[in-house]
Short mmCIF file of C-alpha atoms and ligand atoms in Angstrom, two decimals:
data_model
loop_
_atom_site.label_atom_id
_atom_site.label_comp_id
_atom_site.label_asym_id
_atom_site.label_seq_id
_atom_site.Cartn_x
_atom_site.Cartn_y
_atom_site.Cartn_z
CA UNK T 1 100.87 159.84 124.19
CA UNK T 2 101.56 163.55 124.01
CA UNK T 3 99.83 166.71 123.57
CA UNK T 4 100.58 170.45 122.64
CA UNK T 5 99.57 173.41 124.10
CA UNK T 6 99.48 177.23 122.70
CA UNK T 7 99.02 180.40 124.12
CA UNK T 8 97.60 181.95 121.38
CA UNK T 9 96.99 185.79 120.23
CA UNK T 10 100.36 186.01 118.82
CA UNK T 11 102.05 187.78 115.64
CA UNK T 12 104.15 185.61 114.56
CA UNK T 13 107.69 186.94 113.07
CA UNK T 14 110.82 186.11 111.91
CA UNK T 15 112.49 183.88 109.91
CA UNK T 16 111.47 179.83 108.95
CA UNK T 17 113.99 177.36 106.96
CA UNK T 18 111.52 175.18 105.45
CA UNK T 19 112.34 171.51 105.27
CA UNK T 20 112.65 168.96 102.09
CA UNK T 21 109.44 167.57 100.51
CA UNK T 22 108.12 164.35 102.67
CA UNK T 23 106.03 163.92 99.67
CA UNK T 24 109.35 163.26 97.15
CA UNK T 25 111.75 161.96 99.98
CA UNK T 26 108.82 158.98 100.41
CA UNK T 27 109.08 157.92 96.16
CA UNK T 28 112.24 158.86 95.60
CA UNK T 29 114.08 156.56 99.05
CA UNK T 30 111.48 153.84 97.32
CA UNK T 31 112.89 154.01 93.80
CA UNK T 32 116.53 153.63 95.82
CA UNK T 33 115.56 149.86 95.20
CA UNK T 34 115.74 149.97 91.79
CA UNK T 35 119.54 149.97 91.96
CA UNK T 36 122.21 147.59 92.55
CA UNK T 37 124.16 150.31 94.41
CA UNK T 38 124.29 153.33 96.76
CA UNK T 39 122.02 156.22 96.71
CA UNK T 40 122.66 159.24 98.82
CA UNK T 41 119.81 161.40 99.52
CA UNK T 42 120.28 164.70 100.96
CA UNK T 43 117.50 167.51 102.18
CA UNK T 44 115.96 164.50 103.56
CA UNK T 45 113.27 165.42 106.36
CA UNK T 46 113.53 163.97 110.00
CA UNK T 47 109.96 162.87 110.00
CA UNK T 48 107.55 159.65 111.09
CA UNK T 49 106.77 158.75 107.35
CA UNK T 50 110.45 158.47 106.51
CA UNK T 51 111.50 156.78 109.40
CA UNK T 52 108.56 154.31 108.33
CA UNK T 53 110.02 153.93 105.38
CA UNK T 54 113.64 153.56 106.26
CA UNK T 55 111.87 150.27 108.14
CA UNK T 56 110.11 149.01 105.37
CA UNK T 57 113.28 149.21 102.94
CA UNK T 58 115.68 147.76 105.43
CA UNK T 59 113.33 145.08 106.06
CA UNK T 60 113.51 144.09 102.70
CA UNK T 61 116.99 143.75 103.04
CA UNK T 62 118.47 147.38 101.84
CA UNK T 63 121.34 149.31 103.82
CA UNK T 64 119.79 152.48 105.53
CA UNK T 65 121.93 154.63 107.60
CA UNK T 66 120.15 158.10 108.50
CA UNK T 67 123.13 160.53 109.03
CA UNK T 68 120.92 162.95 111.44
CA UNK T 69 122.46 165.83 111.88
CA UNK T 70 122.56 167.22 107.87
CA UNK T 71 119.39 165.17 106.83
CA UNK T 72 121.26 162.90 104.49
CA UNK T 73 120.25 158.97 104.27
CA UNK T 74 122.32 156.69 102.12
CA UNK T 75 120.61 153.42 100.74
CA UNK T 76 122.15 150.62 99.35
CA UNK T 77 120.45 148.10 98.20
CA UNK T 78 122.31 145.55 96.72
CA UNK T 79 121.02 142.29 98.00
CA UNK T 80 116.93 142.10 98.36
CA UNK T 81 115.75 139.52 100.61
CA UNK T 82 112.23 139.99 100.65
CA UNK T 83 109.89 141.30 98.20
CA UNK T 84 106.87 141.59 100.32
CA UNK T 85 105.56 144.96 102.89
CA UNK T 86 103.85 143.64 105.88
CA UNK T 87 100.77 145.10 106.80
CA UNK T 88 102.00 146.33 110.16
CA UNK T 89 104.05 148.83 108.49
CA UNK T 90 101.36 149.58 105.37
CA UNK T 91 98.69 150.06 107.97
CA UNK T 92 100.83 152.67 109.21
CA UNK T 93 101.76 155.06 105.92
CA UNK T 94 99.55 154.56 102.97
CA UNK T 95 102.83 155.15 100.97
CA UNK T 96 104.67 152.08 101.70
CA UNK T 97 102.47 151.14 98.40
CA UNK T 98 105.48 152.75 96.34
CA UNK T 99 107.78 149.93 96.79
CA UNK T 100 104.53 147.94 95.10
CA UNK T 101 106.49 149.40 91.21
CA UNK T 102 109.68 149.06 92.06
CA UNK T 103 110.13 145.38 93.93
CA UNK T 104 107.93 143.50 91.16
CA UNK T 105 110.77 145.04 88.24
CA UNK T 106 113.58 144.27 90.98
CA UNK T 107 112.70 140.88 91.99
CA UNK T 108 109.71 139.80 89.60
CA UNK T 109 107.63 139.72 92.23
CA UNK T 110 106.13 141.66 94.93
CA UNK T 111 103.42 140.99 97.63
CA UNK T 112 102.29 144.23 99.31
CA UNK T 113 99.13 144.95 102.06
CA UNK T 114 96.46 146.32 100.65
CA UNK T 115 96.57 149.92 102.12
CA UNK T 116 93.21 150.10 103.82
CA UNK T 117 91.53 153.46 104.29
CA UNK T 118 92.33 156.46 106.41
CA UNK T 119 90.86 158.85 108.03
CA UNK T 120 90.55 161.40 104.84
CA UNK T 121 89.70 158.12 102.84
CA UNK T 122 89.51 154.78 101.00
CA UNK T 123 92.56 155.34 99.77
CA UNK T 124 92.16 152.48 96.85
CA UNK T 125 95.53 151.49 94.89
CA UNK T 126 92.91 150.04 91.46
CA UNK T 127 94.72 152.41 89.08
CA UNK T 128 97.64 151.28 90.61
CA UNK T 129 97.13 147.72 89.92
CA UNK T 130 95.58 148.72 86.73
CA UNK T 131 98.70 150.05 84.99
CA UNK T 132 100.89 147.19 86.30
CA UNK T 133 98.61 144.81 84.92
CA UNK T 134 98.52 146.44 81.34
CA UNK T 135 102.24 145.97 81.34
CA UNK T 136 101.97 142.42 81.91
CA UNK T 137 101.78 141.38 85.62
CA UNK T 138 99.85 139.24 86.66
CA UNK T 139 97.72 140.31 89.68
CA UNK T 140 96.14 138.05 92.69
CA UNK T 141 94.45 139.55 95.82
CA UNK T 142 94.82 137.34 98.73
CA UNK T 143 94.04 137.85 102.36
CA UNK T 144 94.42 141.57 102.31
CA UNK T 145 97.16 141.48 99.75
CA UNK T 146 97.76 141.81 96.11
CA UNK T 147 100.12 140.05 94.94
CA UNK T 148 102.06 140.88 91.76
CA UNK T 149 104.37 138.61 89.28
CA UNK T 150 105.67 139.36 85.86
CA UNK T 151 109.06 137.69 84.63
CA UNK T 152 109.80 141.55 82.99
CA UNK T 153 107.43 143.94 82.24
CA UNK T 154 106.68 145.79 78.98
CA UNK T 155 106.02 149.18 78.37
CA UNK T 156 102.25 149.89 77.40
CA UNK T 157 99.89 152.73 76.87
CA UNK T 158 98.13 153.55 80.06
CA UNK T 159 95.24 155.96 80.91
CA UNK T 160 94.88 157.21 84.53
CA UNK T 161 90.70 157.64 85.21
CA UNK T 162 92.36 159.76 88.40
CA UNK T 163 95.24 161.53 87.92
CA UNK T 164 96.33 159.43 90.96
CA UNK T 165 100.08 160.93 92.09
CA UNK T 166 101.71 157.56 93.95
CA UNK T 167 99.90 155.47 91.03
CA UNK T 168 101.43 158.12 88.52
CA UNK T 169 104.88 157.69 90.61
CA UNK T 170 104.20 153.81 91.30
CA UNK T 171 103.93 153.16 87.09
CA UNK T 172 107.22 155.45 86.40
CA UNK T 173 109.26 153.58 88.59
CA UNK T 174 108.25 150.31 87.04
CA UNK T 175 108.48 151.74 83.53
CA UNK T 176 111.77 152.95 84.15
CA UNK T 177 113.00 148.74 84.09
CA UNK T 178 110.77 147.88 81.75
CA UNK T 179 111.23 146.32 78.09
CA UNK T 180 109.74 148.96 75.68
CA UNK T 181 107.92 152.14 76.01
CA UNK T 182 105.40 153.14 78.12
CA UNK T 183 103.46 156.11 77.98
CA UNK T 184 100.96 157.28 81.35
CA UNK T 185 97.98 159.48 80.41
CA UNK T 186 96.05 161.72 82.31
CA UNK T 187 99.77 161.48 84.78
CA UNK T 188 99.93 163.48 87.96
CA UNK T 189 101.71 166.65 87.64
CA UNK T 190 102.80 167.34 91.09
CA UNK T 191 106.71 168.87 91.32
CA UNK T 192 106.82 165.69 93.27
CA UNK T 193 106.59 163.82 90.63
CA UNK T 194 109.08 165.65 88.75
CA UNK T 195 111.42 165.11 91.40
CA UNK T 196 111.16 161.36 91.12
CA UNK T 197 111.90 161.54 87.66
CA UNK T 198 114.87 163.49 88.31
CA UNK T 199 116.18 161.30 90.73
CA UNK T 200 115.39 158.21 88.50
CA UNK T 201 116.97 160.10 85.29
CA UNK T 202 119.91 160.76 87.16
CA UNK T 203 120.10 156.95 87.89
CA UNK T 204 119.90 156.16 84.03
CA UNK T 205 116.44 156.11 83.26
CA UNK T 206 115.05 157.89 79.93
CA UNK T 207 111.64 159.73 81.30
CA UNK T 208 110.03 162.80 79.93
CA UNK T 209 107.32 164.81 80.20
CA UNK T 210 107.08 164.87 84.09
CA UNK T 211 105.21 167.95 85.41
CA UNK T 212 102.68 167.24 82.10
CA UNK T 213 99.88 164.61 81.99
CA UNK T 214 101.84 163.05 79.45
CA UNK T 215 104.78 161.00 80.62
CA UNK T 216 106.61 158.78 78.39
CA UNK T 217 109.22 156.08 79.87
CA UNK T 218 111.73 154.50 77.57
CA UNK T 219 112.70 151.45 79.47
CA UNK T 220 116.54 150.59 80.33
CA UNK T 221 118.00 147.54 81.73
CA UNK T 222 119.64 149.10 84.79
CA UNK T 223 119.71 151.63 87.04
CA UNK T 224 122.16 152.56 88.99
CA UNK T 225 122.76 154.21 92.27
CA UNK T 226 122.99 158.31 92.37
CA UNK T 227 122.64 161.23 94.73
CA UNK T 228 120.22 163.40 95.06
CA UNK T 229 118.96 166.69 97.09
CA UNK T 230 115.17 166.34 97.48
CA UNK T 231 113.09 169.48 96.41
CA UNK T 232 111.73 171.91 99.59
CA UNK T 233 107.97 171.00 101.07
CA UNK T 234 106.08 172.94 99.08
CA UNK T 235 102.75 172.16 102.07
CA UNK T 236 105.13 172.98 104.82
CA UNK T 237 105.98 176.42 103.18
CA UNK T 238 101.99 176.85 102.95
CA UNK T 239 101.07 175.80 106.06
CA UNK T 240 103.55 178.54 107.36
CA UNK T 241 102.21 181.00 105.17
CA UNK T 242 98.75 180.78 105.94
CA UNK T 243 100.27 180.51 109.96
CA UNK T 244 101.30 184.40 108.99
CA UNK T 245 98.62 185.57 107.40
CA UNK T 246 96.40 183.90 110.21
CA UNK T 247 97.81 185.86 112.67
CA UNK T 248 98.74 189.41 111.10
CA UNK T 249 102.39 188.46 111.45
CA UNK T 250 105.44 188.88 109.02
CA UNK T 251 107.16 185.87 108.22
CA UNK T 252 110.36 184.96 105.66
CA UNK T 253 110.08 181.66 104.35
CA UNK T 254 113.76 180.23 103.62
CA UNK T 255 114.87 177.30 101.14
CA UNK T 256 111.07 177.12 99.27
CA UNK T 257 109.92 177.56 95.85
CA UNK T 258 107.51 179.70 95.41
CA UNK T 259 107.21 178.46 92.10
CA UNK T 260 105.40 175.42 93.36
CA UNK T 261 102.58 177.53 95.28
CA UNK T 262 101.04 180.00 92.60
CA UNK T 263 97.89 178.61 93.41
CA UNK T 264 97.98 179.12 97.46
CA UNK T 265 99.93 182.51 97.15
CA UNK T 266 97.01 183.44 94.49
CA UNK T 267 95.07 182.87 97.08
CA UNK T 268 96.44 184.19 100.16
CA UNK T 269 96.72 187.59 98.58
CA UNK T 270 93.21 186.92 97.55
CA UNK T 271 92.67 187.34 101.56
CA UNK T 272 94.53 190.52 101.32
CA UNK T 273 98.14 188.70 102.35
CA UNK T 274 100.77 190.27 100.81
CA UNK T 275 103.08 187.92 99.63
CA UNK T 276 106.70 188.68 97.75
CA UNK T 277 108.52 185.94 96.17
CA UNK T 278 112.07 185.52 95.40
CA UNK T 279 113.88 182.21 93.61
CA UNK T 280 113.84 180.50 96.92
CA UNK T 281 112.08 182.17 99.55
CA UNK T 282 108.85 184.20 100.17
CA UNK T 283 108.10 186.95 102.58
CA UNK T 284 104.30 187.06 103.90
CA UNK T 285 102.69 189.28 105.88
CA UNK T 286 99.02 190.57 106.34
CA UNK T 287 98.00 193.98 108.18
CA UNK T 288 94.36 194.80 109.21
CA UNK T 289 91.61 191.85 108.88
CA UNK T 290 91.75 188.88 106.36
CA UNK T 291 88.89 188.61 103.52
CA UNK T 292 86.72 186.11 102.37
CA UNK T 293 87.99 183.98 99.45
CA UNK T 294 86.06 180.99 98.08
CA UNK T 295 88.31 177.39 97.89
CA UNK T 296 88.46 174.58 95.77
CA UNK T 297 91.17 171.94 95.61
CA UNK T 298 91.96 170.36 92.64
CA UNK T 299 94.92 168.13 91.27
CA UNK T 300 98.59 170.20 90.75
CA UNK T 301 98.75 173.11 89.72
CA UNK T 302 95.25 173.81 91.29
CA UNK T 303 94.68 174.78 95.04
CA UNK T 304 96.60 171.80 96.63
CA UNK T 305 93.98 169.26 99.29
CA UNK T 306 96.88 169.44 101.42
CA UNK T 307 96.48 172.88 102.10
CA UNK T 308 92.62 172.86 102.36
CA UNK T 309 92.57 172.77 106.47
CA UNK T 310 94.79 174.84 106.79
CA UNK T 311 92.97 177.66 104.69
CA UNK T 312 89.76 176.61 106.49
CA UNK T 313 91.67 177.73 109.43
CA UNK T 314 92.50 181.36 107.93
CA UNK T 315 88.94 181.28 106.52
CA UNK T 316 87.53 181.17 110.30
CA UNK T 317 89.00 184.89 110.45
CA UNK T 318 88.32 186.46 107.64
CA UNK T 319 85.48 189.44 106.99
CA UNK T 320 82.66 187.68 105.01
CA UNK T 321 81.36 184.10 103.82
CA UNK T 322 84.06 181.68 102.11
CA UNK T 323 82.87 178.65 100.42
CA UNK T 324 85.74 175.40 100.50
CA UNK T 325 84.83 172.83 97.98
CA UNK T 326 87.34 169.55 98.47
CA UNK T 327 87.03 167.70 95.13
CA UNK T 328 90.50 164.77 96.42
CA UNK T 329 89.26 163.09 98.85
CA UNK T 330 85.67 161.87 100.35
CA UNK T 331 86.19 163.04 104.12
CA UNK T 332 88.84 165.58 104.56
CA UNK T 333 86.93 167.60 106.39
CA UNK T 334 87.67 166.32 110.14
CA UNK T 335 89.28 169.59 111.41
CA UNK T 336 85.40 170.96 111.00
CA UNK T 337 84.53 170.22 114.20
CA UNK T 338 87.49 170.72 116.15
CA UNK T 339 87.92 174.03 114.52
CA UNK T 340 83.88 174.92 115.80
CA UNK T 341 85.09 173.59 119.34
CA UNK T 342 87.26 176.88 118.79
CA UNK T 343 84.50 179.31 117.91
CA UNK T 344 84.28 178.85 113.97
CA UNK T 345 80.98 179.28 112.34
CA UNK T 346 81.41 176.29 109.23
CA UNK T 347 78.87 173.94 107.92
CA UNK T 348 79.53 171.42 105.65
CA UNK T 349 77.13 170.30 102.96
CA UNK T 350 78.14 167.31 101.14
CA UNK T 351 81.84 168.26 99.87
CA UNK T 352 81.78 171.72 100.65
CA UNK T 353 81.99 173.81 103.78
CA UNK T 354 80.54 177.35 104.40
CA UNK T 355 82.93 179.23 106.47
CA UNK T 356 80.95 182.29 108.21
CA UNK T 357 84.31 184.66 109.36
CA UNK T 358 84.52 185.10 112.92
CA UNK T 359 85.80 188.18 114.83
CA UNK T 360 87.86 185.91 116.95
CA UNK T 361 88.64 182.08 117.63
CA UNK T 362 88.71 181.05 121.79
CA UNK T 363 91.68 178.38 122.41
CA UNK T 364 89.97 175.38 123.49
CA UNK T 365 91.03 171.32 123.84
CA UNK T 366 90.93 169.86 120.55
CA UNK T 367 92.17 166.86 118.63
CA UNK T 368 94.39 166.08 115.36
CA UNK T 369 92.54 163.25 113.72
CA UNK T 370 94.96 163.64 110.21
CA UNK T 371 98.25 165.24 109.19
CA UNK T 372 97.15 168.03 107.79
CA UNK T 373 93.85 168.55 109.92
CA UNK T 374 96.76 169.15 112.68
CA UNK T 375 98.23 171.85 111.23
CA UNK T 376 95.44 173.71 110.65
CA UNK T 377 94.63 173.06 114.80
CA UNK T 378 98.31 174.54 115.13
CA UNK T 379 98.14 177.68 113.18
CA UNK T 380 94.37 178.36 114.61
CA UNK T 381 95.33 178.05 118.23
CA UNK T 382 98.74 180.57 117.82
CA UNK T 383 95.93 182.90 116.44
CA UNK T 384 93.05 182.30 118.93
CA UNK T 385 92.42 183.87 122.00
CA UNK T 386 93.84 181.73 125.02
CA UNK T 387 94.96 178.04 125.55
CA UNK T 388 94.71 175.39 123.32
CA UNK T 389 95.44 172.12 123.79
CA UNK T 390 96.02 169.01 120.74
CA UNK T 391 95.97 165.55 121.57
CA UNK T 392 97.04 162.89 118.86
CA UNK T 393 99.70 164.61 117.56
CA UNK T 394 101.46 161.14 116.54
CA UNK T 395 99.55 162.94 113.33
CA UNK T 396 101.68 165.89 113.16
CA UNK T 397 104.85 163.64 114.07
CA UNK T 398 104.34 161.93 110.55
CA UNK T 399 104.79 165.41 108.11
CA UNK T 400 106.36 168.64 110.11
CA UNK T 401 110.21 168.48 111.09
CA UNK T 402 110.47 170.27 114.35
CA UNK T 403 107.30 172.32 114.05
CA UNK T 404 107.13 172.89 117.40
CA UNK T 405 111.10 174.63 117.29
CA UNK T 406 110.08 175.97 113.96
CA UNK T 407 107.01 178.17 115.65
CA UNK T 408 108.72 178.98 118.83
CA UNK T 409 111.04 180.68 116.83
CA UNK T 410 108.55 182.83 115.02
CA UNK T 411 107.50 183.70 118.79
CA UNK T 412 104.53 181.43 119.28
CA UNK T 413 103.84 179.84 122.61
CA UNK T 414 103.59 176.56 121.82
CA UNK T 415 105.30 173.53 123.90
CA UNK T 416 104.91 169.50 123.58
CA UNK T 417 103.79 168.03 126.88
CA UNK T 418 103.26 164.10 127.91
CA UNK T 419 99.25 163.71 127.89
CA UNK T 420 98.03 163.11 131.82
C1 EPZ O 501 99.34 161.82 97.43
O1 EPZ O 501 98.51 160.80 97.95
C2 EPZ O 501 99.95 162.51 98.65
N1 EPZ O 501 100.75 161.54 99.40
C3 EPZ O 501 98.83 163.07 99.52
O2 EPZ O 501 99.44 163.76 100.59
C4 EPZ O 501 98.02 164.06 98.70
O3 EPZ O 501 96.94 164.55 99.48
C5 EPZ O 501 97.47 163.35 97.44
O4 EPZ O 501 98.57 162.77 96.70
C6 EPZ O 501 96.71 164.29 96.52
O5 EPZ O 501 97.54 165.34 96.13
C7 EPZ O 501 101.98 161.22 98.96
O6 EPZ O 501 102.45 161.72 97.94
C8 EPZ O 501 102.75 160.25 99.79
P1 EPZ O 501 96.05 160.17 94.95
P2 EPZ O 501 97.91 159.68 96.96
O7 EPZ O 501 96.35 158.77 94.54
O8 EPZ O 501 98.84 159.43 95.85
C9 EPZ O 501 91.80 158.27 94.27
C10 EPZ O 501 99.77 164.35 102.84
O9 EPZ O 501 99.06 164.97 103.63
N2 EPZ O 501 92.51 157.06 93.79
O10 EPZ O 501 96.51 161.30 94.09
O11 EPZ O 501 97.48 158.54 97.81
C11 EPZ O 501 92.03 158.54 95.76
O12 EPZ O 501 91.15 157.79 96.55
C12 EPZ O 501 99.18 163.29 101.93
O13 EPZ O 501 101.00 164.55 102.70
C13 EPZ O 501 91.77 155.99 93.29
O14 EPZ O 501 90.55 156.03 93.25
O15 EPZ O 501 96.63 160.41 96.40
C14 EPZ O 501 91.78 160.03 95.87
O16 EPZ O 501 90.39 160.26 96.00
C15 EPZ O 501 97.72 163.05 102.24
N3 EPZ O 501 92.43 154.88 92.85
C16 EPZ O 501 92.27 160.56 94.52
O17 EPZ O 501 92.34 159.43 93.65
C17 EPZ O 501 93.80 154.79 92.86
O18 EPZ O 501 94.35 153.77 92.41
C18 EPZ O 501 93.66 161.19 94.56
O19 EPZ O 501 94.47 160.28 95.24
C19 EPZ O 501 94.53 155.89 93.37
C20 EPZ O 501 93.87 157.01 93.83
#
């Protein structure tokens, strides 16, 4: 096990390349098995999750070869062998359920671990299962798995309850092989899943509407095997914005899209960041003491969950009262306490948290207990007074590339250590 330490109090400045979106790279290496041939995938993150699911695709039989140094994986996945994902590797990244769409239209059948819950969740797949069933599968739920058959499915009318974004992604990739039309209602409209539907339209499929709640798949009989540069991390590019305007620095973000953050950058100037975009990067900086700004997270384009510790974090600093509503998930609020180990003043009531500004936050040992819930740990203990020390940063491992090289660089103090 290891653990990170900061000497906080620091401005951070400088420049940050941010990396490509874990949160496409994940759907779009899974809808690599929808071809009979080789995808290359470039602006692909070195991360946990994607080394997870490099596993679970190879273990099914596909070619993956990570080339490291420029971030570019080639799959090729001509010959399946098995159409099932273990539950040693599910248990692991909720998102293995995204080869759930694309192995039941590539081998008719597909037997995948129900995901189980985490620690912002329950993390159910129903709408999932829901859609798949409407376009014919036939559904069983065995022993901690659901298994899935259907000969070929056919397109259908489907209406999302949640505007789920892996069920939204999940149903497109099986749509995309499907006989007929098939039209998702109510869709996710993340840019992540518009980046999936690039990828797969650039394989053959016919898909539009994606970045709408209204996204209509025209089923082909074959895909075949493309390449593709995966869209920047729109959450990494937040997280080191908010790490800026945490601690009065003056950071450029590189390779971004600002585009993709209107909400958060609403926001942070909100706190009296100032924040200038440009095509592909962002400049943020913030002089004198942050203000209060009140937080709720809602599906894309609203104020992204993934971003909600990390403002919490900010929040702890600024002048005045900030209320953080999290509408996503049920518990996502397991930074609280770690953050109060550090001298914020936050209760929660139910699913919101009142954030009292402090003058200061005192570094402190503390522990990562999600991915996100880390980061916000991070950019709180390069702002707070002292030493602070994170344990369970496996967490972290699993969403930042090189966050620890990508802050030193900005001039925090901040090393990995093994855990005595
Ligand atoms: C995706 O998770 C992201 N993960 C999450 O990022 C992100 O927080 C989330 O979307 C919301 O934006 C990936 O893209 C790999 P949902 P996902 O299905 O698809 C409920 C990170 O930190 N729901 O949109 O699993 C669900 O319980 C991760 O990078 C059902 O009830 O989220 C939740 O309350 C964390 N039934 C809500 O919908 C279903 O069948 C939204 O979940 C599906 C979802």
């Amino acid at each position: 096990m290891q653990k990170i330490i900061i000497n906080g109090g620091i401005k951070l400045k400088g420049e940050v390349k941010i990396s490509g979106a874990k949160n496409a790279a994940l759907p779009i290496m899974a809808a690599s098995l929808l071809a009979q041939s080789e995808c290359i995938i470039h602006n692909v993150p070195r991360l946990m999750d994607v080394a997870t699911m490099g596993k679970l695709i190879n273990y099914l039989g596909a070619e993956v070869k990570g080339i490291e140094e420029n971030n570019t994986i080639s799959i090729n996945t001509k010959a399946l062998v098995k159409s099932d994902a273990p539950y040693e590797l599910v248990k692991t990244m909720r998102a293995s359920v995204l080869v759930l769409g694309p192995l039941i239209v590539r081998c008719g059948e597909a037997k995948v671990s129900l995901p189980g819950g985490c620690a912002i969740g329950a993390r159910p797949i129903n709408l999932h299962l829901m859609g798949l069933e409407k376009m014919g599968a036939e559904i069983k739920l065995e022993h901690g798995y659901v298994r899935l058959k259907a000969k070929r499915l056919k397109g259908a009318k489907i209406y999302l309850d949640i505007s789920t974004v892996t069920g939204t992604e999940n149903l497109m990739m099986a749509a995309a092989l499907a006989k007929g039309v098939t039209v998702i209602e109510n869709a996710a409209c993340e840019p992540e899943v518009v980046d999936l539907a690039n990828f797969l339209n650039k394989m053959g499929a016919k898909i539009s509407g994606a970045g709408t709640d209204v996204i209509t798949i025209e089923g082909v009989d074959s895909l075949k095997g493309t390449e593709y540069r995966v869209m920047p991390d729109r959450i990494e590019a937040g997280t080191y914005a908010a790490a800026s305007a945490i601690t009065e620095g003056d950071v450029l973000l590189k390779n971004c899209m600002p585009r993709h953050l209107d909400a958060v950058i609403s926001k942070l100037r909100e706190t009296g960041a100032e924040v200038t975009e440009e095509a592909d990067s962002m400049r943020v900086k913030r002089k004198g003491r942050l203000k209060a700004s009140d937080v709720k997270t809602l599906p894309y384009p609203g104020f992204p969950t993934d971003m909600q510790a990390q403002f919490m974090a900010l929040m702890s600093l600024a002048e005045g009262t900030s209320i953080i509503t999290e509408t996503i998930f049920e518990n996502r609020f397991t930074h609280v306490s770690e953050l109060k180990r550090m001298g914020a003043d936050i209760k929660i009531q139910g699913n919101t948290a009142v954030v009292k500004g402090a003058a200061r936050l005192s570094g402190a040992p503390v522990m990562a207990t999600d991915l996100r819930a880390s980061a916000s740990l991070i950019i709180a203990g390069i702002a707070a007074e002292g030493e602070t020390e994170i344990s369970r940063i496996y967490h972290l491992d699993r969403g930042y590339e090189m966050i620890e090289e990508k802050m030193s660089a900005l001039g925090a103090k901040i090393k990995r250590v093994a855990a005595s």
